Amino acid sequence: QVQLVESGGNLVQAGGSLRLSCRASGRFFSIKNMAWFRQVPGNKREWVATVYSGEYTTYTDSVKGRFTISRDNAVNTVYLQMNSLRPEDTGTYYCNSIPPPPAEESGSWGQGTQVTVSS
């Protein structure tokens, strides 16, 4: 089973930047389409961005122009560069492959990394 370890979250002021990392174990990382998701307590986990195996990227509308997803297949890692952060970007950020497993399958997700943006 693939293990995912997210890191890089922090408390930051609005307008600031963070870079999240997600290291994946297991084989065939380079052919997997990988994505970042975020969740606020009481809300469903929502999709943020995807980087495909060919490095094409897509974003949810609210982060376009501010976030950049990328990958380094040599170290099985996907990144999320977050600029011009807003309070509404606050949440726990997770990565996973596409299509993702149900959020209830906690064993199929990492522990997430907390991003808090203060106004």
Coordinates of N, CA and C in Angstrom, one line a residue:
Q1 N 0.8 -1.2 0.0 CA 0.0 0.0 0.0 C 0.9 1.2 0.0
V2 N 0.5 2.2 -0.8 CA 1.3 3.5 -0.9 C 1.1 4.2 0.4
Q3 N 2.2 4.8 0.9 CA 2.2 5.6 2.1 C 2.5 7.1 1.7
L4 N 1.7 8.0 2.2 CA 1.8 9.4 1.9 C 2.2 10.2 3.1
V5 N 3.2 11.1 3.0 CA 3.6 11.9 4.1 C 3.6 13.4 3.6
E6 N 2.6 14.2 4.1 CA 2.6 15.6 3.8 C 3.3 16.4 4.8
S7 N 3.9 17.5 4.4 CA 4.6 18.4 5.3 C 4.6 19.8 4.7
G8 N 5.0 20.8 5.5 CA 5.2 22.2 5.0 C 4.1 23.1 5.5
G9 N 3.0 22.6 6.1 CA 2.0 23.5 6.6 C 2.5 24.4 7.8
N10 N 1.8 25.5 8.0 CA 2.2 26.4 9.0 C 1.1 27.5 9.2
L11 N 1.4 28.3 10.2 CA 0.5 29.5 10.4 C 1.2 30.7 9.6
V12 N 0.4 31.3 8.8 CA 1.0 32.4 8.0 C -0.1 33.5 7.9
Q13 N 0.4 34.8 7.7 CA -0.5 35.9 7.5 C -1.0 35.9 6.1
A14 N -2.2 36.5 5.9 CA -2.8 36.7 4.6 C -1.8 37.4 3.7
G15 N -1.7 36.9 2.5 CA -0.7 37.5 1.5 C 0.6 36.7 1.5
G16 N 0.8 35.9 2.5 CA 2.1 35.1 2.6 C 2.1 33.9 1.7
S17 N 3.2 33.1 1.8 CA 3.4 31.9 0.9 C 3.8 30.7 1.8
L18 N 3.5 29.6 1.3 CA 3.9 28.3 1.8 C 4.2 27.3 0.7
R19 N 5.1 26.4 1.0 CA 5.3 25.3 0.0 C 5.1 24.0 0.7
L20 N 4.1 23.3 0.3 CA 3.7 21.9 0.8 C 4.4 20.9 0.0
S21 N 4.8 19.8 0.7 CA 5.4 18.6 0.1 C 4.7 17.4 0.4
C22 N 4.7 16.4 -0.5 CA 4.0 15.1 -0.2 C 4.9 14.1 -0.8
R23 N 5.5 13.3 0.1 CA 6.4 12.2 -0.3 C 5.6 10.9 -0.3
A24 N 5.6 10.2 -1.4 CA 4.9 8.9 -1.6 C 5.9 7.7 -1.7
S25 N 5.5 6.7 -1.0 CA 6.3 5.5 -1.1 C 5.7 4.6 -2.2
G26 N 6.3 3.5 -2.5 CA 5.8 2.6 -3.4 C 6.3 2.8 -4.9
R27 N 5.9 1.9 -5.7 CA 6.4 1.9 -7.1 C 5.4 2.7 -8.0
F28 N 5.9 3.0 -9.2 CA 5.1 3.5 -10.3 C 4.6 4.9 -10.0
F29 N 5.3 5.7 -9.1 CA 4.8 7.0 -8.8 C 4.8 7.9 -10.1
S30 N 5.8 7.7 -11.0 CA 5.9 8.6 -12.1 C 4.7 8.4 -13.1
I31 N 3.9 7.4 -13.0 CA 2.8 7.2 -13.9 C 1.5 7.5 -13.2
K32 N 1.6 7.9 -12.0 CA 0.3 8.2 -11.3 C 0.0 9.7 -11.4
N33 N -1.3 10.0 -11.6 CA -1.7 11.4 -11.5 C -2.0 11.7 -10.1
M34 N -1.4 12.8 -9.6 CA -1.4 13.1 -8.2 C -2.1 14.5 -8.0
A35 N -2.7 14.6 -6.8 CA -3.5 15.8 -6.5 C -3.4 16.2 -5.1
W36 N -3.7 17.4 -4.8 CA -3.8 18.0 -3.5 C -5.3 18.2 -3.2
F37 N -5.7 18.0 -2.0 CA -7.0 18.2 -1.5 C -6.9 19.0 -0.2
R38 N -8.0 19.6 0.2 CA -8.0 20.3 1.5 C -9.4 20.1 2.2
Q39 N -9.3 20.1 3.5 CA -10.5 19.9 4.3 C -10.6 20.8 5.5
V40 N -11.7 21.4 5.7 CA -12.0 22.2 6.9 C -13.0 21.4 7.8
P41 N -12.8 21.3 9.1 CA -13.7 20.5 9.9 C -15.2 20.9 9.6
G42 N -15.9 19.8 9.5 CA -17.4 19.9 9.2 C -17.7 20.0 7.7
N43 N -16.7 20.1 6.9 CA -16.9 20.2 5.4 C -16.3 18.9 4.8
K44 N -16.7 18.7 3.5 CA -16.1 17.6 2.8 C -14.7 18.0 2.3
R45 N -13.9 16.9 2.1 CA -12.6 17.1 1.5 C -12.8 17.6 0.1
E46 N -12.1 18.7 -0.3 CA -12.3 19.2 -1.6 C -11.0 19.2 -2.4
W47 N -11.1 19.0 -3.7 CA -10.0 19.0 -4.6 C -9.4 20.4 -4.8
V48 N -8.1 20.5 -4.9 CA -7.4 21.7 -5.0 C -6.7 21.8 -6.4
A49 N -5.9 20.8 -6.7 CA -5.1 20.8 -7.9 C -4.6 19.4 -8.2
T50 N -4.4 19.2 -9.5 CA -3.8 17.9 -10.0 C -2.6 18.1 -10.9
V51 N -1.7 17.3 -10.8 CA -0.6 17.2 -11.7 C -0.6 15.8 -12.3
Y52 N -0.7 15.7 -13.7 CA -0.8 14.5 -14.3 C 0.6 13.9 -14.6
S53 N 0.7 12.7 -15.0 CA 2.0 12.0 -15.2 C 2.8 12.7 -16.3
G54 N 2.1 13.4 -17.2 CA 2.8 14.1 -18.2 C 3.0 15.6 -17.8
E55 N 2.7 15.9 -16.5 CA 3.0 17.2 -15.9 C 2.0 18.3 -16.3
Y56 N 1.0 17.9 -17.0 CA -0.1 18.8 -17.2 C -0.8 19.1 -15.9
T57 N -1.2 20.3 -15.6 CA -1.8 20.7 -14.3 C -3.2 21.3 -14.5
T58 N -4.0 21.1 -13.5 CA -5.3 21.7 -13.4 C -5.6 22.2 -12.0
Y59 N -6.4 23.2 -11.8 CA -6.7 23.8 -10.5 C -8.1 24.1 -10.3
T60 N -8.6 24.1 -9.1 CA -9.9 24.6 -8.8 C -9.8 26.2 -9.0
D61 N -11.0 26.7 -9.3 CA -11.0 28.2 -9.7 C -10.4 29.1 -8.6
S62 N -10.7 28.8 -7.4 CA -10.3 29.7 -6.3 C -8.8 29.8 -6.1
V63 N -8.0 28.9 -6.6 CA -6.6 29.0 -6.4 C -5.8 29.3 -7.7
K64 N -6.5 29.4 -8.8 CA -5.8 29.6 -10.1 C -5.1 31.0 -10.0
G65 N -3.8 30.9 -10.5 CA -3.0 32.1 -10.5 C -2.3 32.3 -9.2
R66 N -2.6 31.6 -8.1 CA -2.0 31.7 -6.8 C -1.2 30.5 -6.4
F67 N -1.7 29.3 -6.8 CA -1.1 28.0 -6.4 C -0.4 27.4 -7.6
T68 N 0.7 26.7 -7.4 CA 1.3 25.9 -8.4 C 1.6 24.5 -7.9
I69 N 1.1 23.5 -8.6 CA 1.4 22.1 -8.3 C 2.5 21.6 -9.2
S70 N 3.4 20.8 -8.6 CA 4.5 20.3 -9.4 C 4.9 18.9 -8.8
R71 N 5.8 18.2 -9.5 CA 6.2 16.9 -9.0 C 7.7 16.7 -9.4
D72 N 8.3 15.9 -8.6 CA 9.7 15.4 -8.8 C 9.7 13.9 -8.7
N73 N 9.6 13.3 -9.9 CA 9.5 11.8 -9.9 C 10.8 11.1 -9.3
A74 N 11.9 11.8 -9.4 CA 13.1 11.2 -8.9 C 13.1 11.0 -7.4
V75 N 12.2 11.7 -6.7 CA 12.1 11.6 -5.2 C 10.7 11.3 -4.8
N76 N 9.9 10.9 -5.7 CA 8.5 10.5 -5.4 C 7.7 11.6 -4.6
T77 N 7.9 12.8 -5.1 CA 7.3 13.9 -4.3 C 6.5 14.8 -5.2
V78 N 5.4 15.3 -4.6 CA 4.5 16.3 -5.3 C 4.5 17.5 -4.4
Y79 N 4.5 18.7 -5.0 CA 4.6 19.9 -4.2 C 3.4 20.8 -4.5
L80 N 3.1 21.7 -3.6 CA 2.1 22.7 -3.8 C 2.7 24.1 -3.3
Q81 N 3.0 24.9 -4.3 CA 3.5 26.3 -3.9 C 2.3 27.1 -3.8
M82 N 2.1 27.8 -2.7 CA 0.9 28.5 -2.3 C 1.3 30.0 -2.1
N83 N 0.9 30.9 -3.0 CA 1.2 32.3 -2.9 C -0.1 33.1 -2.6
S84 N 0.1 34.3 -2.2 CA -1.0 35.2 -2.0 C -2.1 34.5 -1.2
L85 N -1.7 33.9 -0.1 CA -2.7 33.1 0.7 C -3.8 34.0 1.3
R86 N -4.9 33.4 1.4 CA -6.1 34.0 1.9 C -6.6 33.2 3.1
P87 N -7.4 33.9 4.0 CA -7.9 33.1 5.2 C -8.8 31.9 4.7
E88 N -9.4 32.0 3.6 CA -10.3 30.9 3.2 C -9.4 29.7 2.6
D89 N -8.1 29.9 2.5 CA -7.3 28.7 2.2 C -6.9 27.9 3.4
T90 N -7.4 28.3 4.6 CA -7.1 27.6 5.8 C -7.7 26.2 5.7
G91 N -7.0 25.2 6.2 CA -7.5 23.8 6.2 C -6.4 22.8 6.3
T92 N -6.7 21.5 6.4 CA -5.7 20.5 6.4 C -5.6 20.0 5.0
Y93 N -4.4 20.0 4.5 CA -4.1 19.6 3.1 C -3.6 18.2 3.0
Y94 N -4.1 17.5 2.1 CA -3.7 16.1 1.8 C -3.4 15.9 0.4
C95 N -2.5 14.9 0.1 CA -2.3 14.6 -1.3 C -2.7 13.1 -1.5
N96 N -3.0 12.8 -2.7 CA -3.3 11.4 -3.1 C -3.3 11.3 -4.6
S97 N -3.4 10.0 -5.0 CA -3.5 9.8 -6.5 C -4.9 10.0 -6.9
I98 N -5.1 10.1 -8.2 CA -6.4 10.3 -8.8 C -6.8 9.0 -9.5
P99 N -8.0 8.5 -9.4 CA -9.0 9.0 -8.5 C -8.7 8.6 -7.0
P100 N -9.1 9.5 -6.1 CA -8.7 9.3 -4.7 C -9.6 8.3 -4.1
P101 N -9.1 7.6 -3.0 CA -10.0 6.7 -2.2 C -11.0 7.6 -1.4
P102 N -12.0 7.0 -0.9 CA -12.9 7.7 -0.1 C -12.2 8.3 1.1
A103 N -12.6 9.5 1.6 CA -12.0 10.2 2.7 C -12.1 9.3 4.0
E104 N -13.1 8.5 4.0 CA -13.3 7.7 5.2 C -12.3 6.6 5.3
E105 N -11.6 6.2 4.3 CA -10.6 5.2 4.3 C -9.3 5.9 4.8
S106 N -9.2 6.1 6.1 CA -8.1 6.9 6.6 C -6.7 6.2 6.4
G107 N -6.8 4.9 6.2 CA -5.5 4.2 6.0 C -5.0 4.4 4.6
S108 N -5.8 5.0 3.7 CA -5.3 5.3 2.3 C -4.9 6.7 2.2
W109 N -4.9 7.5 3.2 CA -4.5 8.9 3.2 C -3.3 9.1 4.2
G110 N -2.6 10.2 4.0 CA -1.6 10.6 4.9 C -2.2 11.3 6.1
Q111 N -1.4 11.8 7.0 CA -1.9 12.5 8.1 C -2.3 14.0 7.8
G112 N -1.9 14.4 6.6 CA -2.2 15.8 6.2 C -1.3 16.8 6.9
T113 N -1.3 18.0 6.4 CA -0.5 19.1 6.9 C -1.4 20.3 7.1
Q114 N -1.4 21.0 8.2 CA -2.3 22.1 8.6 C -1.8 23.4 8.1
V115 N -2.6 24.1 7.3 CA -2.4 25.4 6.9 C -3.4 26.4 7.5
T116 N -2.8 27.4 8.2 CA -3.7 28.4 8.8 C -3.3 29.7 8.4
V117 N -4.2 30.5 7.8 CA -4.0 31.8 7.2 C -4.7 32.8 8.1
S118 N -4.0 33.7 8.7 CA -4.6 34.7 9.6 C -4.9 36.0 8.8
S119 N -5.9 36.7 9.1 CA -6.3 37.9 8.4 C -5.6 39.1 9.1

